[in-house]
């Protein structure tokens, strides 16, 4: 069971039990997971921090390629679903924590993330937090939406602070946070309500 260290409202409490069965998370997992595995230069001895891990759709794909994964999220309900699936899987642990307010003791060789950054109000602060949790020379592989018109999420949904990101601006934020070798490519394109939404994958290395 996840150690809970956050006090914010769990915005995913109602959706967590059925999340993995929804078409959009399935599309995102099918596109982002293989892109991260292909482009993040994962190694068998890597230690991975999965930021905004949710129910573990990315964690489960990455884990067989690395030594261990710590999946973090601020939603205890989402992590409970992950725990239910992987509680006995060696190398996967979970922690319910806000990385903006709690530094972890561990430092990791790679941080991965799928569709979490647009739920963070202060993008530069979070990128600096991820930098702090990396070993020297550690890497990031962060997937999220390209800038969109706000139609990706239903009207009035809570916890969405960005309608995607401009790639050049996101790359600049990474460099400002202390990353080099920044590359941003398309990970996949997903469809919602007959509209197509590109998803990028940003990879970079801690300076």
PDB file of C-alpha atoms in Angstrom:
ATOM      1  CA  UNK A   1       0.000   0.000   0.000  1.00  0.00           C
ATOM      2  CA  UNK A   2       1.216   3.488  -0.832  1.00  0.00           C
ATOM      3  CA  UNK A   3       2.592   5.732   1.873  1.00  0.00           C
ATOM      4  CA  UNK A   4       0.360   8.838   1.749  1.00  0.00           C
ATOM      5  CA  UNK A   5       2.059  12.197   2.288  1.00  0.00           C
ATOM      6  CA  UNK A   6      -0.373  14.620   0.629  1.00  0.00           C
ATOM      7  CA  UNK A   7      -3.473  16.393   1.870  1.00  0.00           C
ATOM      8  CA  UNK A   8      -4.949  17.703  -1.391  1.00  0.00           C
ATOM      9  CA  UNK A   9      -8.365  16.589  -2.648  1.00  0.00           C
ATOM     10  CA  UNK A  10      -8.176  13.358  -4.630  1.00  0.00           C
ATOM     11  CA  UNK A  11      -9.626  14.512  -7.951  1.00  0.00           C
ATOM     12  CA  UNK A  12      -9.458  10.994  -9.409  1.00  0.00           C
ATOM     13  CA  UNK A  13     -11.265   9.158  -6.608  1.00  0.00           C
ATOM     14  CA  UNK A  14     -14.394   8.477  -8.668  1.00  0.00           C
ATOM     15  CA  UNK A  15     -12.559   7.632 -11.883  1.00  0.00           C
ATOM     16  CA  UNK A  16      -9.753   5.450 -10.558  1.00  0.00           C
ATOM     17  CA  UNK A  17     -11.623   2.096 -10.436  1.00  0.00           C
ATOM     18  CA  UNK A  18     -12.508   2.204 -14.135  1.00  0.00           C
ATOM     19  CA  UNK A  19      -9.546   4.241 -15.434  1.00  0.00           C
ATOM     20  CA  UNK A  20      -7.639   1.425 -17.127  1.00  0.00           C
ATOM     21  CA  UNK A  21     -10.706   0.339 -19.096  1.00  0.00           C
ATOM     22  CA  UNK A  22     -11.347   3.760 -20.638  1.00  0.00           C
ATOM     23  CA  UNK A  23     -10.439   4.135 -24.336  1.00  0.00           C
ATOM     24  CA  UNK A  24      -8.289   7.258 -23.954  1.00  0.00           C
ATOM     25  CA  UNK A  25      -5.926   5.924 -21.252  1.00  0.00           C
ATOM     26  CA  UNK A  26      -5.555   2.780 -23.336  1.00  0.00           C
ATOM     27  CA  UNK A  27      -4.601   4.850 -26.389  1.00  0.00           C
ATOM     28  CA  UNK A  28      -2.121   6.891 -24.380  1.00  0.00           C
ATOM     29  CA  UNK A  29      -0.517   3.839 -22.802  1.00  0.00           C
ATOM     30  CA  UNK A  30      -0.193   2.114 -26.167  1.00  0.00           C
ATOM     31  CA  UNK A  31       1.537   5.147 -27.673  1.00  0.00           C
ATOM     32  CA  UNK A  32       3.599   6.570 -24.825  1.00  0.00           C
ATOM     33  CA  UNK A  33       4.960   3.360 -23.313  1.00  0.00           C
ATOM     34  CA  UNK A  34       6.777   2.103 -26.419  1.00  0.00           C
ATOM     35  CA  UNK A  35       8.072   5.623 -27.149  1.00  0.00           C
ATOM     36  CA  UNK A  36       9.588   5.927 -23.678  1.00  0.00           C
ATOM     37  CA  UNK A  37      11.152   2.478 -23.911  1.00  0.00           C
ATOM     38  CA  UNK A  38      12.602   3.268 -27.341  1.00  0.00           C
ATOM     39  CA  UNK A  39      13.924   6.772 -26.613  1.00  0.00           C
ATOM     40  CA  UNK A  40      14.836   6.885 -22.921  1.00  0.00           C
ATOM     41  CA  UNK A  41      17.882   4.621 -23.311  1.00  0.00           C
ATOM     42  CA  UNK A  42      16.678   2.395 -20.478  1.00  0.00           C
ATOM     43  CA  UNK A  43      19.229   0.036 -18.928  1.00  0.00           C
ATOM     44  CA  UNK A  44      18.842  -3.067 -16.791  1.00  0.00           C
ATOM     45  CA  UNK A  45      20.456  -1.317 -13.801  1.00  0.00           C
ATOM     46  CA  UNK A  46      18.335   1.853 -14.048  1.00  0.00           C
ATOM     47  CA  UNK A  47      16.343   3.132 -11.104  1.00  0.00           C
ATOM     48  CA  UNK A  48      13.221   4.907 -12.346  1.00  0.00           C
ATOM     49  CA  UNK A  49      10.956   7.545 -10.844  1.00  0.00           C
ATOM     50  CA  UNK A  50       7.564   7.507 -12.559  1.00  0.00           C
ATOM     51  CA  UNK A  51       6.117  10.943 -11.833  1.00  0.00           C
ATOM     52  CA  UNK A  52       2.313  11.168 -11.919  1.00  0.00           C
ATOM     53  CA  UNK A  53       2.144   7.414 -12.316  1.00  0.00           C
ATOM     54  CA  UNK A  54      -1.607   7.094 -11.841  1.00  0.00           C
ATOM     55  CA  UNK A  55      -2.710   3.466 -12.150  1.00  0.00           C
ATOM     56  CA  UNK A  56       0.689   2.451 -13.470  1.00  0.00           C
ATOM     57  CA  UNK A  57       0.015   2.099 -17.178  1.00  0.00           C
ATOM     58  CA  UNK A  58       3.536   3.396 -17.899  1.00  0.00           C
ATOM     59  CA  UNK A  59       5.126   1.849 -14.802  1.00  0.00           C
ATOM     60  CA  UNK A  60       4.076  -1.627 -15.890  1.00  0.00           C
ATOM     61  CA  UNK A  61       5.635  -1.198 -19.330  1.00  0.00           C
ATOM     62  CA  UNK A  62       8.918   0.242 -18.075  1.00  0.00           C
ATOM     63  CA  UNK A  63       9.482  -2.073 -15.100  1.00  0.00           C
ATOM     64  CA  UNK A  64      10.589  -5.193 -17.035  1.00  0.00           C
ATOM     65  CA  UNK A  65      13.453  -3.198 -18.600  1.00  0.00           C
ATOM     66  CA  UNK A  66      14.987  -1.724 -15.418  1.00  0.00           C
ATOM     67  CA  UNK A  67      16.073  -2.602 -11.880  1.00  0.00           C
ATOM     68  CA  UNK A  68      13.281  -0.846  -9.998  1.00  0.00           C
ATOM     69  CA  UNK A  69      10.533   1.754 -10.354  1.00  0.00           C
ATOM     70  CA  UNK A  70       9.142   4.091  -7.726  1.00  0.00           C
ATOM     71  CA  UNK A  71       5.704   5.258  -8.872  1.00  0.00           C
ATOM     72  CA  UNK A  72       4.601   8.560  -7.309  1.00  0.00           C
ATOM     73  CA  UNK A  73       1.299  10.396  -7.585  1.00  0.00           C
ATOM     74  CA  UNK A  74      -0.843  12.727  -5.478  1.00  0.00           C
ATOM     75  CA  UNK A  75      -3.948  10.563  -5.977  1.00  0.00           C
ATOM     76  CA  UNK A  76      -4.162   7.741  -3.423  1.00  0.00           C
ATOM     77  CA  UNK A  77      -7.074   6.245  -5.352  1.00  0.00           C
ATOM     78  CA  UNK A  78      -5.062   5.903  -8.553  1.00  0.00           C
ATOM     79  CA  UNK A  79      -2.091   4.423  -6.717  1.00  0.00           C
ATOM     80  CA  UNK A  80      -4.406   1.973  -4.962  1.00  0.00           C
ATOM     81  CA  UNK A  81      -5.298   0.595  -8.390  1.00  0.00           C
ATOM     82  CA  UNK A  82      -1.606   0.290  -9.227  1.00  0.00           C
ATOM     83  CA  UNK A  83      -0.943  -1.486  -5.929  1.00  0.00           C
ATOM     84  CA  UNK A  84      -3.780  -3.909  -6.614  1.00  0.00           C
ATOM     85  CA  UNK A  85      -2.170  -4.881  -9.918  1.00  0.00           C
ATOM     86  CA  UNK A  86       1.509  -4.890  -8.950  1.00  0.00           C
ATOM     87  CA  UNK A  87       1.651  -5.243  -5.165  1.00  0.00           C
ATOM     88  CA  UNK A  88       3.609  -8.497  -5.435  1.00  0.00           C
ATOM     89  CA  UNK A  89       5.704  -7.506  -8.456  1.00  0.00           C
ATOM     90  CA  UNK A  90       9.373  -7.223  -7.526  1.00  0.00           C
ATOM     91  CA  UNK A  91      10.939  -3.864  -8.274  1.00  0.00           C
ATOM     92  CA  UNK A  92       7.758  -1.737  -8.217  1.00  0.00           C
ATOM     93  CA  UNK A  93       6.888   0.409  -5.213  1.00  0.00           C
ATOM     94  CA  UNK A  94       4.477   3.323  -4.841  1.00  0.00           C
ATOM     95  CA  UNK A  95       4.375   6.521  -2.826  1.00  0.00           C
ATOM     96  CA  UNK A  96       1.639   9.130  -2.603  1.00  0.00           C
ATOM     97  CA  UNK A  97       3.618  12.364  -2.380  1.00  0.00           C
ATOM     98  CA  UNK A  98       3.830  15.849  -3.892  1.00  0.00           C
ATOM     99  CA  UNK A  99       7.356  16.311  -5.210  1.00  0.00           C
ATOM    100  CA  UNK A 100       6.983  20.083  -5.020  1.00  0.00           C
ATOM    101  CA  UNK A 101       6.716  19.963  -1.235  1.00  0.00           C
ATOM    102  CA  UNK A 102       8.513  16.730  -0.289  1.00  0.00           C
ATOM    103  CA  UNK A 103      11.984  15.778  -1.498  1.00  0.00           C
ATOM    104  CA  UNK A 104      12.550  12.031  -1.569  1.00  0.00           C
ATOM    105  CA  UNK A 105      15.692  10.511  -0.095  1.00  0.00           C
ATOM    106  CA  UNK A 106      16.393   8.542  -3.274  1.00  0.00           C
ATOM    107  CA  UNK A 107      18.068   9.838  -6.400  1.00  0.00           C
ATOM    108  CA  UNK A 108      17.232   8.117  -9.676  1.00  0.00           C
ATOM    109  CA  UNK A 109      18.934   7.454 -12.992  1.00  0.00           C
ATOM    110  CA  UNK A 110      15.804   8.348 -14.978  1.00  0.00           C
ATOM    111  CA  UNK A 111      12.468  10.096 -14.467  1.00  0.00           C
ATOM    112  CA  UNK A 112       9.581   9.132 -16.731  1.00  0.00           C
ATOM    113  CA  UNK A 113       6.117  10.633 -16.900  1.00  0.00           C
ATOM    114  CA  UNK A 114       2.975  10.283 -18.982  1.00  0.00           C
ATOM    115  CA  UNK A 115       0.392  13.071 -19.134  1.00  0.00           C
ATOM    116  CA  UNK A 116       1.146  14.506 -15.692  1.00  0.00           C
ATOM    117  CA  UNK A 117       2.772  17.860 -16.430  1.00  0.00           C
ATOM    118  CA  UNK A 118      -0.437  19.590 -17.529  1.00  0.00           C
ATOM    119  CA  UNK A 119      -1.815  18.867 -14.044  1.00  0.00           C
ATOM    120  CA  UNK A 120       1.012  20.907 -12.446  1.00  0.00           C
ATOM    121  CA  UNK A 121       0.437  24.649 -12.139  1.00  0.00           C
ATOM    122  CA  UNK A 122       4.123  25.637 -11.896  1.00  0.00           C
ATOM    123  CA  UNK A 123       5.943  23.876 -14.730  1.00  0.00           C
ATOM    124  CA  UNK A 124       9.429  25.346 -14.059  1.00  0.00           C
ATOM    125  CA  UNK A 125       9.222  24.453 -10.358  1.00  0.00           C
ATOM    126  CA  UNK A 126       8.281  20.851 -11.131  1.00  0.00           C
ATOM    127  CA  UNK A 127      11.073  20.462 -13.673  1.00  0.00           C
ATOM    128  CA  UNK A 128      13.528  21.727 -11.049  1.00  0.00           C
ATOM    129  CA  UNK A 129      12.086  19.189  -8.585  1.00  0.00           C
ATOM    130  CA  UNK A 130      12.596  16.391 -11.093  1.00  0.00           C
ATOM    131  CA  UNK A 131      16.168  17.608 -11.660  1.00  0.00           C
ATOM    132  CA  UNK A 132      16.826  17.390  -7.901  1.00  0.00           C
ATOM    133  CA  UNK A 133      15.661  13.770  -7.854  1.00  0.00           C
ATOM    134  CA  UNK A 134      18.103  12.698 -10.552  1.00  0.00           C
ATOM    135  CA  UNK A 135      21.631  11.394 -10.171  1.00  0.00           C
ATOM    136  CA  UNK A 136      24.296  13.422 -12.030  1.00  0.00           C
ATOM    137  CA  UNK A 137      23.849  12.674 -15.709  1.00  0.00           C
ATOM    138  CA  UNK A 138      20.370  11.263 -15.098  1.00  0.00           C
ATOM    139  CA  UNK A 139      17.699  11.462 -17.793  1.00  0.00           C
ATOM    140  CA  UNK A 140      14.088  12.475 -18.149  1.00  0.00           C
ATOM    141  CA  UNK A 141      11.460  11.214 -20.581  1.00  0.00           C
ATOM    142  CA  UNK A 142       8.318  13.314 -20.187  1.00  0.00           C
ATOM    143  CA  UNK A 143       5.222  12.855 -22.348  1.00  0.00           C
ATOM    144  CA  UNK A 144       2.357  15.322 -22.534  1.00  0.00           C
ATOM    145  CA  UNK A 145      -0.003  17.096 -24.899  1.00  0.00           C
ATOM    146  CA  UNK A 146       1.024  19.513 -27.553  1.00  0.00           C
ATOM    147  CA  UNK A 147      -0.646  22.901 -27.134  1.00  0.00           C
ATOM    148  CA  UNK A 148      -4.367  22.487 -27.850  1.00  0.00           C
ATOM    149  CA  UNK A 149      -7.546  24.550 -27.765  1.00  0.00           C
ATOM    150  CA  UNK A 150      -8.834  23.230 -24.448  1.00  0.00           C
ATOM    151  CA  UNK A 151     -11.121  20.603 -25.943  1.00  0.00           C
ATOM    152  CA  UNK A 152      -9.047  17.631 -24.752  1.00  0.00           C
ATOM    153  CA  UNK A 153     -10.631  17.768 -21.292  1.00  0.00           C
ATOM    154  CA  UNK A 154     -14.344  18.154 -20.558  1.00  0.00           C
ATOM    155  CA  UNK A 155     -15.428  21.701 -19.640  1.00  0.00           C
ATOM    156  CA  UNK A 156     -14.910  22.581 -15.999  1.00  0.00           C
ATOM    157  CA  UNK A 157     -12.711  19.614 -15.128  1.00  0.00           C
ATOM    158  CA  UNK A 158     -10.564  20.326 -12.070  1.00  0.00           C
ATOM    159  CA  UNK A 159      -6.806  20.042 -11.848  1.00  0.00           C
ATOM    160  CA  UNK A 160      -5.934  20.993 -15.430  1.00  0.00           C
ATOM    161  CA  UNK A 161      -3.573  23.972 -15.492  1.00  0.00           C
ATOM    162  CA  UNK A 162      -2.304  23.832 -19.081  1.00  0.00           C
ATOM    163  CA  UNK A 163      -3.981  23.040 -22.391  1.00  0.00           C
ATOM    164  CA  UNK A 164      -0.866  21.232 -23.507  1.00  0.00           C
ATOM    165  CA  UNK A 165       2.510  22.854 -24.105  1.00  0.00           C
ATOM    166  CA  UNK A 166       4.350  24.646 -26.855  1.00  0.00           C
ATOM    167  CA  UNK A 167       7.367  22.462 -27.575  1.00  0.00           C
ATOM    168  CA  UNK A 168       9.906  25.288 -27.800  1.00  0.00           C
ATOM    169  CA  UNK A 169       8.728  26.770 -24.519  1.00  0.00           C
ATOM    170  CA  UNK A 170       8.830  23.381 -22.804  1.00  0.00           C
ATOM    171  CA  UNK A 171      12.360  22.794 -24.087  1.00  0.00           C
ATOM    172  CA  UNK A 172      13.392  26.199 -22.729  1.00  0.00           C
ATOM    173  CA  UNK A 173      11.941  25.310 -19.327  1.00  0.00           C
ATOM    174  CA  UNK A 174      13.982  22.097 -19.334  1.00  0.00           C
ATOM    175  CA  UNK A 175      17.203  23.958 -20.140  1.00  0.00           C
ATOM    176  CA  UNK A 176      16.481  26.567 -17.478  1.00  0.00           C
ATOM    177  CA  UNK A 177      15.945  23.768 -14.944  1.00  0.00           C
ATOM    178  CA  UNK A 178      19.419  22.361 -15.631  1.00  0.00           C
ATOM    179  CA  UNK A 179      18.960  19.915 -18.498  1.00  0.00           C
ATOM    180  CA  UNK A 180      20.948  19.492 -21.707  1.00  0.00           C
ATOM    181  CA  UNK A 181      20.549  17.317 -24.816  1.00  0.00           C
ATOM    182  CA  UNK A 182      16.880  18.258 -25.028  1.00  0.00           C
ATOM    183  CA  UNK A 183      14.972  16.474 -27.795  1.00  0.00           C
ATOM    184  CA  UNK A 184      11.211  16.698 -28.292  1.00  0.00           C
ATOM    185  CA  UNK A 185       9.495  14.387 -30.764  1.00  0.00           C
ATOM    186  CA  UNK A 186       5.970  13.102 -31.284  1.00  0.00           C
ATOM    187  CA  UNK A 187       5.248  10.032 -29.181  1.00  0.00           C
ATOM    188  CA  UNK A 188       1.786   9.343 -30.575  1.00  0.00           C
ATOM    189  CA  UNK A 189      -1.474  10.884 -31.688  1.00  0.00           C
ATOM    190  CA  UNK A 190      -4.665  10.043 -29.801  1.00  0.00           C
ATOM    191  CA  UNK A 191      -8.287  10.572 -30.743  1.00  0.00           C
ATOM    192  CA  UNK A 192     -11.021  11.959 -28.525  1.00  0.00           C
ATOM    193  CA  UNK A 193     -14.511  12.824 -29.795  1.00  0.00           C
ATOM    194  CA  UNK A 194     -13.254  12.394 -33.365  1.00  0.00           C
ATOM    195  CA  UNK A 195     -10.520  14.999 -32.835  1.00  0.00           C
ATOM    196  CA  UNK A 196      -6.810  14.168 -33.032  1.00  0.00           C
ATOM    197  CA  UNK A 197      -4.377  15.293 -30.315  1.00  0.00           C
ATOM    198  CA  UNK A 198      -0.596  14.931 -30.734  1.00  0.00           C
ATOM    199  CA  UNK A 199       1.390  13.867 -27.667  1.00  0.00           C
ATOM    200  CA  UNK A 200       5.089  14.749 -27.452  1.00  0.00           C
ATOM    201  CA  UNK A 201       7.929  13.024 -25.650  1.00  0.00           C
ATOM    202  CA  UNK A 202      10.674  15.277 -24.275  1.00  0.00           C
ATOM    203  CA  UNK A 203      13.969  13.601 -23.421  1.00  0.00           C
ATOM    204  CA  UNK A 204      16.882  15.370 -21.765  1.00  0.00           C
ATOM    205  CA  UNK A 205      19.881  14.791 -19.503  1.00  0.00           C
ATOM    206  CA  UNK A 206      20.714  16.419 -16.182  1.00  0.00           C
ATOM    207  CA  UNK A 207      23.566  18.864 -16.605  1.00  0.00           C
TER     208      UNK A 207
END
